[in-house]
Coordinates of C-alpha atoms in Angstrom, one line a residue:
M1 CA 17.7 15.3 8.8
S2 CA 14.8 16.1 6.5
I3 CA 14.4 12.5 5.4
D4 CA 13.6 11.5 9.0
L5 CA 10.5 13.9 9.2
D6 CA 7.0 12.9 8.4
I7 CA 4.9 14.7 5.8
T8 CA 2.9 16.7 8.3
E9 CA 6.1 18.3 9.7
L10 CA 7.8 18.5 6.2
G11 CA 4.8 20.4 4.9
E12 CA 4.8 22.9 7.7
R13 CA 8.6 23.5 7.5
L14 CA 8.3 24.0 3.8
R15 CA 5.4 26.4 4.2
R16 CA 7.2 28.4 6.8
R17 CA 10.3 28.4 4.7
E18 CA 12.4 26.7 7.4
L19 CA 13.2 24.1 4.7
R20 CA 13.5 24.5 1.0
A21 CA 12.0 21.9 -1.4
E22 CA 15.2 21.8 -3.4
T23 CA 17.1 20.8 -0.2
L24 CA 14.5 18.2 0.7
V25 CA 14.6 16.6 -2.8
A26 CA 18.4 16.7 -2.9
D27 CA 18.5 14.9 0.5
Y28 CA 16.3 12.1 -0.9
L29 CA 18.2 11.9 -4.1
A30 CA 21.4 11.6 -2.1
R31 CA 20.0 8.7 -0.1
I32 CA 18.7 7.0 -3.2
A33 CA 22.1 7.3 -4.8
A34 CA 23.7 5.8 -1.6
L35 CA 21.3 2.9 -0.9
D36 CA 19.1 2.0 -3.9
T37 CA 21.7 -0.2 -5.5
W38 CA 21.2 -2.3 -2.4
L39 CA 17.5 -1.9 -1.7
H40 CA 16.5 -1.9 -5.4
A41 CA 13.3 0.1 -4.9
Y42 CA 13.4 2.3 -8.0
V43 CA 13.1 1.4 -11.7
A44 CA 13.9 5.0 -12.7
V45 CA 14.8 8.1 -10.7
Y46 CA 13.8 11.5 -12.3
A47 CA 16.6 13.5 -10.6
E48 CA 16.8 16.5 -12.9
E49 CA 13.0 16.9 -13.3
A50 CA 12.5 16.5 -9.5
L51 CA 15.1 19.2 -8.8
D52 CA 13.5 21.5 -11.4
A53 CA 10.1 20.9 -9.8
A54 CA 11.5 21.6 -6.4
R55 CA 13.0 24.9 -7.5
A56 CA 9.6 25.9 -9.0
A57 CA 7.9 24.9 -5.7
D58 CA 10.3 27.1 -3.8
L59 CA 9.6 30.1 -6.1
Q60 CA 5.9 29.7 -5.5
L61 CA 6.4 29.5 -1.7
D62 CA 8.7 32.5 -1.8
Q63 CA 5.9 34.4 -3.5
G64 CA 3.4 33.4 -0.9
I65 CA 1.7 30.8 -3.0
W66 CA 1.0 27.6 -1.0
L67 CA -0.8 24.7 -2.7
G68 CA -1.4 22.7 0.4
P69 CA 0.4 20.3 2.8
L70 CA 2.0 18.3 -0.1
H71 CA 3.6 21.5 -1.6
G72 CA 7.3 20.6 -2.2
V73 CA 6.9 17.0 -0.9
P74 CA 8.5 14.2 -3.0
I75 CA 6.5 11.1 -3.8
A76 CA 7.3 7.8 -5.7
L77 CA 5.0 6.0 -8.1
K78 CA 4.6 2.3 -8.8
D79 CA 5.6 1.6 -12.4
L80 CA 2.1 0.8 -13.7
I81 CA 1.2 4.5 -13.4
D82 CA 1.6 6.5 -16.6
I83 CA 3.7 9.6 -17.0
A84 CA 3.7 11.0 -20.5
G85 CA 6.9 10.4 -22.3
R86 CA 8.1 7.8 -19.8
P87 CA 8.1 4.0 -19.9
T88 CA 5.5 2.1 -18.0
T89 CA 7.1 -1.3 -17.5
I90 CA 4.4 -3.0 -15.4
G91 CA 7.4 -4.8 -13.8
S92 CA 8.3 -6.5 -17.1
P93 CA 11.1 -6.1 -19.7
I94 CA 8.5 -6.7 -22.3
H95 CA 7.3 -3.1 -21.7
A96 CA 10.7 -1.5 -21.1
D97 CA 10.1 0.6 -24.2
T98 CA 6.3 1.1 -23.8
I99 CA 6.2 4.9 -23.6
A100 CA 3.1 6.5 -22.0
T101 CA 1.3 9.1 -24.1
R102 CA -0.6 10.5 -21.2
T103 CA -0.1 11.3 -17.6
A104 CA -2.4 9.5 -15.1
E105 CA -5.0 11.7 -13.5
L106 CA -3.7 10.9 -10.0
V107 CA -0.2 12.2 -11.0
Q108 CA -1.8 15.4 -12.3
Q109 CA -3.7 15.8 -9.0
L110 CA -0.5 15.3 -7.0
Q111 CA 1.4 17.8 -9.1
Q112 CA -1.5 20.3 -8.8
A113 CA -1.2 19.8 -5.0
G114 CA 2.5 20.7 -5.2
A115 CA 3.9 17.2 -4.8
I116 CA 7.1 16.3 -6.7
I117 CA 7.5 13.0 -8.5
L118 CA 10.8 11.3 -7.6
G119 CA 10.6 8.3 -9.9
K120 CA 9.0 5.0 -10.6
T121 CA 9.3 1.9 -8.3
H122 CA 9.7 -1.8 -8.9
M123 CA 6.8 -4.2 -8.7
V124 CA 5.8 -7.8 -9.2
Q125 CA 5.3 -8.5 -12.9
F126 CA 1.9 -7.4 -14.1
A127 CA 1.0 -6.8 -10.4
M128 CA 0.4 -10.5 -10.0
G129 CA 1.8 -11.6 -6.7
A130 CA 1.8 -10.6 -3.0
W131 CA 5.2 -11.8 -1.9
G132 CA 7.2 -9.4 -4.0
P133 CA 9.8 -11.3 -6.1
N134 CA 10.5 -10.3 -9.7
Q135 CA 12.5 -12.8 -11.7
H136 CA 13.4 -10.5 -14.6
M137 CA 13.8 -7.1 -13.1
G138 CA 15.0 -7.9 -9.6
T139 CA 13.4 -8.1 -6.2
P140 CA 13.6 -5.2 -3.8
R141 CA 15.1 -6.0 -0.4
N142 CA 13.1 -5.6 2.8
P143 CA 14.9 -2.8 4.7
W144 CA 14.5 -4.5 8.1
D145 CA 17.2 -7.2 7.4
D146 CA 20.5 -6.4 5.8
A147 CA 21.8 -9.9 6.3
V148 CA 19.1 -11.9 4.7
H149 CA 17.2 -11.0 1.5
R150 CA 13.6 -11.1 2.9
I151 CA 10.5 -10.5 0.8
P152 CA 9.2 -7.0 0.8
G153 CA 5.7 -8.0 -0.1
G154 CA 4.0 -7.3 -3.3
S155 CA 2.9 -6.4 -5.8
S156 CA 3.8 -2.8 -4.8
S157 CA 7.2 -4.0 -3.5
G158 CA 9.4 -1.0 -4.6
S159 CA 6.9 1.6 -3.3
A160 CA 6.9 0.0 0.1
V161 CA 10.7 -0.3 0.2
A162 CA 11.1 3.3 -0.9
V163 CA 9.1 4.5 2.1
A164 CA 10.5 2.0 4.6
G165 CA 14.0 2.7 3.5
R166 CA 13.5 6.5 3.6
L167 CA 14.0 6.9 -0.2
A168 CA 10.6 8.7 -0.3
P169 CA 8.3 10.1 2.3
A170 CA 5.3 8.6 0.5
A171 CA 4.5 6.4 -2.5
I172 CA 1.6 5.3 -4.6
G173 CA 0.8 1.6 -5.2
T174 CA -2.1 -0.5 -6.2
D175 CA -3.9 -3.3 -4.3
T176 CA -5.9 -6.1 -5.9
G177 CA -5.8 -8.7 -3.1
G178 CA -3.5 -7.0 -0.6
S179 CA -0.7 -5.4 -2.7
V180 CA -0.5 -2.3 -0.6
R181 CA -1.4 -3.6 2.9
V182 CA 0.8 -6.8 2.7
P183 CA 4.1 -4.9 1.8
A184 CA 3.2 -2.2 4.3
S185 CA 3.0 -4.8 7.0
Y186 CA 6.2 -6.6 6.0
C187 CA 8.1 -3.3 5.7
G188 CA 6.8 -1.7 8.9
I189 CA 4.9 1.2 7.4
T190 CA 1.3 2.4 6.9
G191 CA -0.6 1.3 3.8
L192 CA -4.0 2.5 2.8
K193 CA -6.3 0.5 0.3
P194 CA -9.2 2.8 -0.4
T195 CA -12.6 1.7 -1.6
V196 CA -12.4 0.7 -5.3
G197 CA -12.7 3.8 -7.5
R198 CA -12.1 6.4 -4.8
I199 CA -8.7 7.3 -6.2
S200 CA -8.8 7.7 -10.0
S201 CA -7.4 4.8 -12.0
Q202 CA -7.3 6.7 -15.3
G203 CA -3.8 6.1 -16.6
V204 CA -3.1 3.2 -14.3
V205 CA -2.7 -0.2 -15.8
T206 CA -5.5 -2.6 -14.8
L207 CA -5.0 -6.1 -13.5
S208 CA -8.6 -6.7 -12.3
Q209 CA -11.3 -4.2 -13.0
T210 CA -13.4 -5.6 -10.2
L211 CA -10.8 -5.7 -7.4
D212 CA -8.1 -3.1 -8.2
S213 CA -7.6 -0.1 -5.9
V214 CA -5.0 2.7 -6.1
G215 CA -3.4 3.0 -2.6
I216 CA -1.0 5.0 -0.5
F217 CA 2.2 4.2 1.5
A218 CA 3.4 6.5 4.2
H219 CA 5.0 6.2 7.6
S220 CA 1.8 7.2 9.4
A221 CA -2.0 7.3 8.9
A222 CA -1.9 11.1 9.3
D223 CA 0.6 11.3 6.3
A224 CA -1.6 8.9 4.2
R225 CA -4.6 11.0 5.0
L226 CA -2.8 14.1 3.6
V227 CA -2.1 12.3 0.3
F228 CA -5.6 10.9 0.2
D229 CA -7.1 14.3 0.8
A230 CA -5.2 15.7 -2.2
L231 CA -6.5 12.8 -4.4
V232 CA -10.0 12.5 -3.0
P233 CA -11.7 15.7 -1.9
A234 CA -14.3 15.1 0.8
E235 CA -17.8 14.6 -0.4
P236 CA -20.8 16.3 1.2
G237 CA -22.1 14.3 4.1
E238 CA -18.9 12.1 4.2
W239 CA -17.7 11.1 7.6
R240 CA -15.1 13.6 8.8
E241 CA -13.7 14.0 12.3
P242 CA -12.3 17.4 13.4
L243 CA -8.5 17.3 13.3
D244 CA -8.2 18.9 16.8
A245 CA -6.0 16.3 18.6
S246 CA -8.3 16.5 21.7
R247 CA -11.1 14.9 19.5
F248 CA -9.2 11.8 18.7
G249 CA -11.1 9.3 20.8
I250 CA -13.2 6.2 20.2
A251 CA -15.0 5.8 23.5
G252 CA -18.4 4.2 22.8
A253 CA -17.5 3.0 19.3
T254 CA -17.8 -0.7 18.5
L255 CA -15.0 -2.5 16.8
G256 CA -15.0 -6.1 15.5
R257 CA -12.3 -8.8 16.0
L258 CA -11.9 -12.2 14.5
P259 CA -12.9 -15.4 16.3
D260 CA -10.1 -17.9 17.2
A261 CA -11.2 -20.2 14.3
F262 CA -10.0 -17.6 11.9
L263 CA -6.6 -17.1 13.6
V264 CA -5.3 -20.7 13.9
D265 CA -2.5 -20.3 11.4
V266 CA -1.2 -16.9 12.6
S267 CA 2.4 -17.0 14.0
P268 CA 2.8 -16.4 17.7
A269 CA 4.4 -13.0 17.3
V270 CA 1.7 -11.7 14.9
R271 CA -1.0 -13.1 17.2
A272 CA 0.4 -11.5 20.3
A273 CA 0.7 -8.1 18.5
Y274 CA -2.9 -8.5 17.3
E275 CA -4.3 -9.3 20.8
E276 CA -2.3 -6.3 22.3
S277 CA -3.8 -4.0 19.6
V278 CA -7.3 -5.2 20.3
A279 CA -6.7 -4.7 24.0
L280 CA -5.5 -1.1 23.3
Y281 CA -8.7 -0.2 21.5
R282 CA -10.7 -1.7 24.4
S283 CA -8.7 0.3 26.9
L284 CA -9.5 3.5 25.0
G285 CA -13.2 2.8 25.5
A286 CA -14.2 0.9 22.4
Q287 CA -16.5 -2.1 22.7
I288 CA -15.0 -5.2 21.1
V289 CA -17.3 -7.8 19.5
E290 CA -16.5 -10.9 17.6
I291 CA -17.3 -10.8 13.9
T292 CA -17.4 -14.1 12.0
P293 CA -16.9 -13.4 8.3
P294 CA -19.6 -14.9 6.0
A295 CA -17.2 -17.5 4.4
T296 CA -14.1 -19.4 5.3
L297 CA -10.7 -18.0 4.3
A298 CA -10.5 -20.9 1.7
A299 CA -13.9 -19.8 0.2
F300 CA -12.8 -16.2 0.0
K301 CA -9.7 -17.4 -1.9
A302 CA -11.6 -19.4 -4.4
V303 CA -14.1 -16.7 -5.3
T304 CA -11.4 -14.0 -5.5
G305 CA -9.2 -16.3 -7.6
D306 CA -11.8 -16.9 -10.2
I307 CA -12.4 -13.1 -10.6
M308 CA -8.8 -12.1 -10.4
M309 CA -7.3 -14.7 -12.7
T310 CA -10.1 -14.3 -15.3
E311 CA -9.8 -10.5 -15.4
G312 CA -6.0 -10.6 -15.1
V313 CA -5.5 -12.9 -18.1
A314 CA -8.0 -10.7 -20.1
S315 CA -5.7 -7.7 -19.3
F316 CA -2.5 -9.5 -20.3
E317 CA -3.5 -12.3 -22.6
R318 CA -0.8 -11.5 -25.2
E319 CA 2.0 -11.6 -22.7
M320 CA 0.7 -14.8 -21.0
T321 CA 0.1 -16.8 -24.2
D322 CA 3.2 -15.9 -26.2
L323 CA 5.6 -18.3 -24.6
D324 CA 8.6 -16.6 -26.2
L325 CA 8.0 -13.5 -24.1
P326 CA 9.9 -13.2 -20.7
V327 CA 7.2 -13.7 -18.1
D328 CA 8.2 -14.8 -14.6
D329 CA 7.7 -18.4 -13.7
S330 CA 5.7 -17.4 -10.7
V331 CA 3.3 -15.3 -12.8
R332 CA 2.5 -17.1 -16.1
P333 CA 1.1 -20.4 -14.8
R334 CA -1.1 -18.7 -12.2
M335 CA -2.4 -16.1 -14.7
L336 CA -3.1 -18.8 -17.4
V337 CA -5.5 -20.4 -15.0
G338 CA -7.9 -17.6 -15.9
L339 CA -8.2 -19.0 -19.4
E340 CA -9.7 -22.2 -17.9
V341 CA -12.4 -20.5 -15.9
P342 CA -15.7 -20.9 -17.8
A343 CA -17.9 -17.8 -18.2
V344 CA -20.6 -19.3 -16.0
R345 CA -18.1 -19.8 -13.2
Y346 CA -16.8 -16.3 -13.5
L347 CA -20.3 -14.9 -13.4
A348 CA -21.2 -17.1 -10.5
A349 CA -18.1 -15.7 -8.6
L350 CA -19.4 -12.2 -9.2
R351 CA -22.8 -13.2 -7.8
E352 CA -21.2 -14.9 -4.8
R353 CA -19.1 -11.7 -4.3
D354 CA -22.4 -9.7 -4.1
R355 CA -23.9 -12.2 -1.7
L356 CA -20.9 -12.2 0.6
Q357 CA -20.7 -8.4 0.5
A358 CA -24.4 -8.1 1.6
A359 CA -23.8 -10.7 4.4
M360 CA -20.7 -8.8 5.7
E361 CA -22.5 -5.5 5.6
A362 CA -25.3 -7.0 7.8
R363 CA -22.7 -8.3 10.2
L364 CA -21.0 -5.0 10.5
Q365 CA -24.1 -3.0 11.2
G366 CA -23.2 -0.6 14.0
V367 CA -19.5 -1.7 13.9
A368 CA -17.0 1.0 12.9
G369 CA -14.3 -1.3 11.7
L370 CA -13.0 -4.9 11.7
L371 CA -9.6 -5.6 13.2
T372 CA -7.5 -8.4 11.8
P373 CA -3.8 -9.3 11.5
T374 CA -2.6 -8.1 8.1
T375 CA -0.5 -11.2 7.4
L376 CA 0.0 -14.6 9.0
T377 CA 3.7 -14.1 9.6
T378 CA 6.5 -11.5 9.4
A379 CA 8.6 -11.2 6.3
L380 CA 10.0 -14.5 5.1
P381 CA 13.4 -15.1 3.5
L382 CA 13.1 -14.9 -0.3
T383 CA 14.1 -18.5 -0.6
E384 CA 11.1 -19.7 1.5
V385 CA 8.4 -18.1 -0.7
D386 CA 5.5 -20.4 -1.8
H387 CA 3.9 -18.8 -4.8
G388 CA 0.9 -21.1 -4.5
N389 CA 0.0 -19.7 -1.1
A390 CA -0.1 -15.9 -1.3
P391 CA 0.0 -14.0 2.0
V392 CA -3.4 -12.4 1.4
H393 CA -5.6 -14.5 3.7
Y394 CA -7.1 -11.4 5.5
T395 CA -6.4 -8.6 3.0
R396 CA -8.3 -10.2 0.0
I397 CA -11.5 -10.0 2.1
G398 CA -11.4 -6.2 1.7
N399 CA -11.0 -6.3 -2.1
L400 CA -13.7 -8.9 -2.6
L401 CA -16.2 -7.2 -0.4
Q402 CA -15.6 -3.7 -1.7
M403 CA -14.3 -2.5 1.7
C404 CA -11.5 -0.1 2.5
G405 CA -8.6 -0.9 4.8
V406 CA -5.4 0.3 6.4
S407 CA -2.4 -1.7 7.6
V408 CA -0.4 -0.2 10.5
P409 CA 2.7 -1.5 12.2
N410 CA 1.8 -2.9 15.6
G411 CA 4.8 -4.8 16.9
R412 CA 8.0 -6.8 16.2
D413 CA 8.9 -10.5 16.3
D414 CA 11.9 -12.0 18.0
A415 CA 14.0 -11.2 14.9
G416 CA 13.0 -7.5 15.1
L417 CA 10.8 -7.8 12.0
P418 CA 7.6 -5.7 11.9
T419 CA 4.1 -7.1 12.4
G420 CA 0.9 -5.4 11.0
L421 CA -2.7 -4.7 12.1
Q422 CA -5.3 -4.4 9.4
I423 CA -8.4 -2.1 10.0
L424 CA -11.2 -2.9 7.6
C425 CA -14.2 -0.5 7.2
P426 CA -17.3 -0.6 4.9
G427 CA -16.9 0.7 1.4
G428 CA -16.8 4.5 1.2
E429 CA -15.6 4.9 4.8
D430 CA -12.0 5.5 3.9
R431 CA -11.6 8.5 6.2
L432 CA -13.1 6.5 9.1
A433 CA -10.5 3.8 8.5
L434 CA -7.7 6.4 8.5
Y435 CA -9.2 7.9 11.7
L436 CA -9.2 4.5 13.5
A437 CA -5.6 4.1 12.3
E438 CA -4.6 7.5 13.6
V439 CA -6.2 6.8 17.0
F440 CA -4.0 3.7 17.2
Q441 CA -0.9 5.6 16.2
R442 CA -1.6 8.4 18.8
H443 CA -1.2 5.7 21.5
T444 CA 1.7 3.6 20.0
D445 CA 5.1 4.4 18.6
W446 CA 5.6 1.5 16.2
H447 CA 5.1 3.8 13.2
R448 CA 7.9 6.1 14.4
E449 CA 10.5 3.3 14.2
R450 CA 12.7 3.3 11.2
A451 CA 14.7 0.5 9.6
D452 CA 18.5 1.0 10.0
V453 CA 19.7 0.2 6.5
R454 CA 23.4 -0.6 6.3
A455 CA 24.3 -1.6 2.8
P456 CA 27.5 -3.5 2.3
A457 CA 30.4 -1.5 1.0
D458 CA 30.5 -3.5 -2.2
S459 CA 26.8 -3.0 -3.0
A460 CA 27.4 0.1 -5.1

């Protein structure tokens, strides 16, 4: 069935007219209708508009007009991305009637590349949370467990669930401390957090101007690269590897791994998958060296928190300070902490960020990428979430230090839940990070596995 194909194959079948865009979109809309009441990925589905766009894409293809590998491919958007004439809720009923007056630049770029917008996806309120719950608009279900409502990861929860549940072949999210990579890991898919600013944020609601990145969910790094290429044309001199499959190798490259002191809290299943992933790269000819980050995980948390909370409450001060407005209990108290951060401490955090970034760049000289677990554990039951301890121990490093990163599935725990490997590269090396992820996925099959979603009969 078309929903089981990756974007690379979908694009080729559409281009060769072996598959029609209208059929593809109809297949996804049918699956959304059957399963989204259970999975709760979408805030809104634009069925008529998507079918109209698919018919237009088919007409272009019939006339020999091909806009690229995304031509006719449906994509979902996190609901903090503007589409003119549509609400942008930012995960909150406060903004249920906030109608966008413009369409985000990235949406225009996707449409110019022939992509079709399926709809908007659920998210943590105001993008403030990495577990995924939303008290007022509902929490998407992790597709890997039909019996227990497990966290999908956040804040781009619905986007991850849409891809993992095969309700979209790709989706756009945002990542401030791990909000693409964490849900990608928990949901067993690939998540790219580009360098800050690589994908346009014009028309995307801001949480933290310093830390926010627009990111991509897909089943594979190859698919994520196709979306990234449509949004970020390669610059002169930027690292690019030929796409000839015979050239996918890393013999002679140097990759970093974390020392044991930074892995003490990792669950046994995640640790085992991490060690196996490092061993795979070594078997492919990469030299593995230990890289000790320039601060403890607790220090990274403190610096990131001062920046994120201060800039976050500046973005949403009205919503946080008006106690009559419906803000999630897990969001308001943490965001209001930003009002208590003195300006001198905020500025000191920015200076410390610069110092840590320089120190990490020095440690990564000659190192193509740093390998870490994406999260400490696999997806927890919703009832076990501790909002005071966000699962961004390794991912926040990438945001704070202006790095780019990819999370790829790299194993399963005893309950069959996915584990994730994070690949961090220096800022600006987004295509290198994707390349390292593609190398991994050419030698493993974890990204090919799909959640077998079985919604109860009474879920409709």
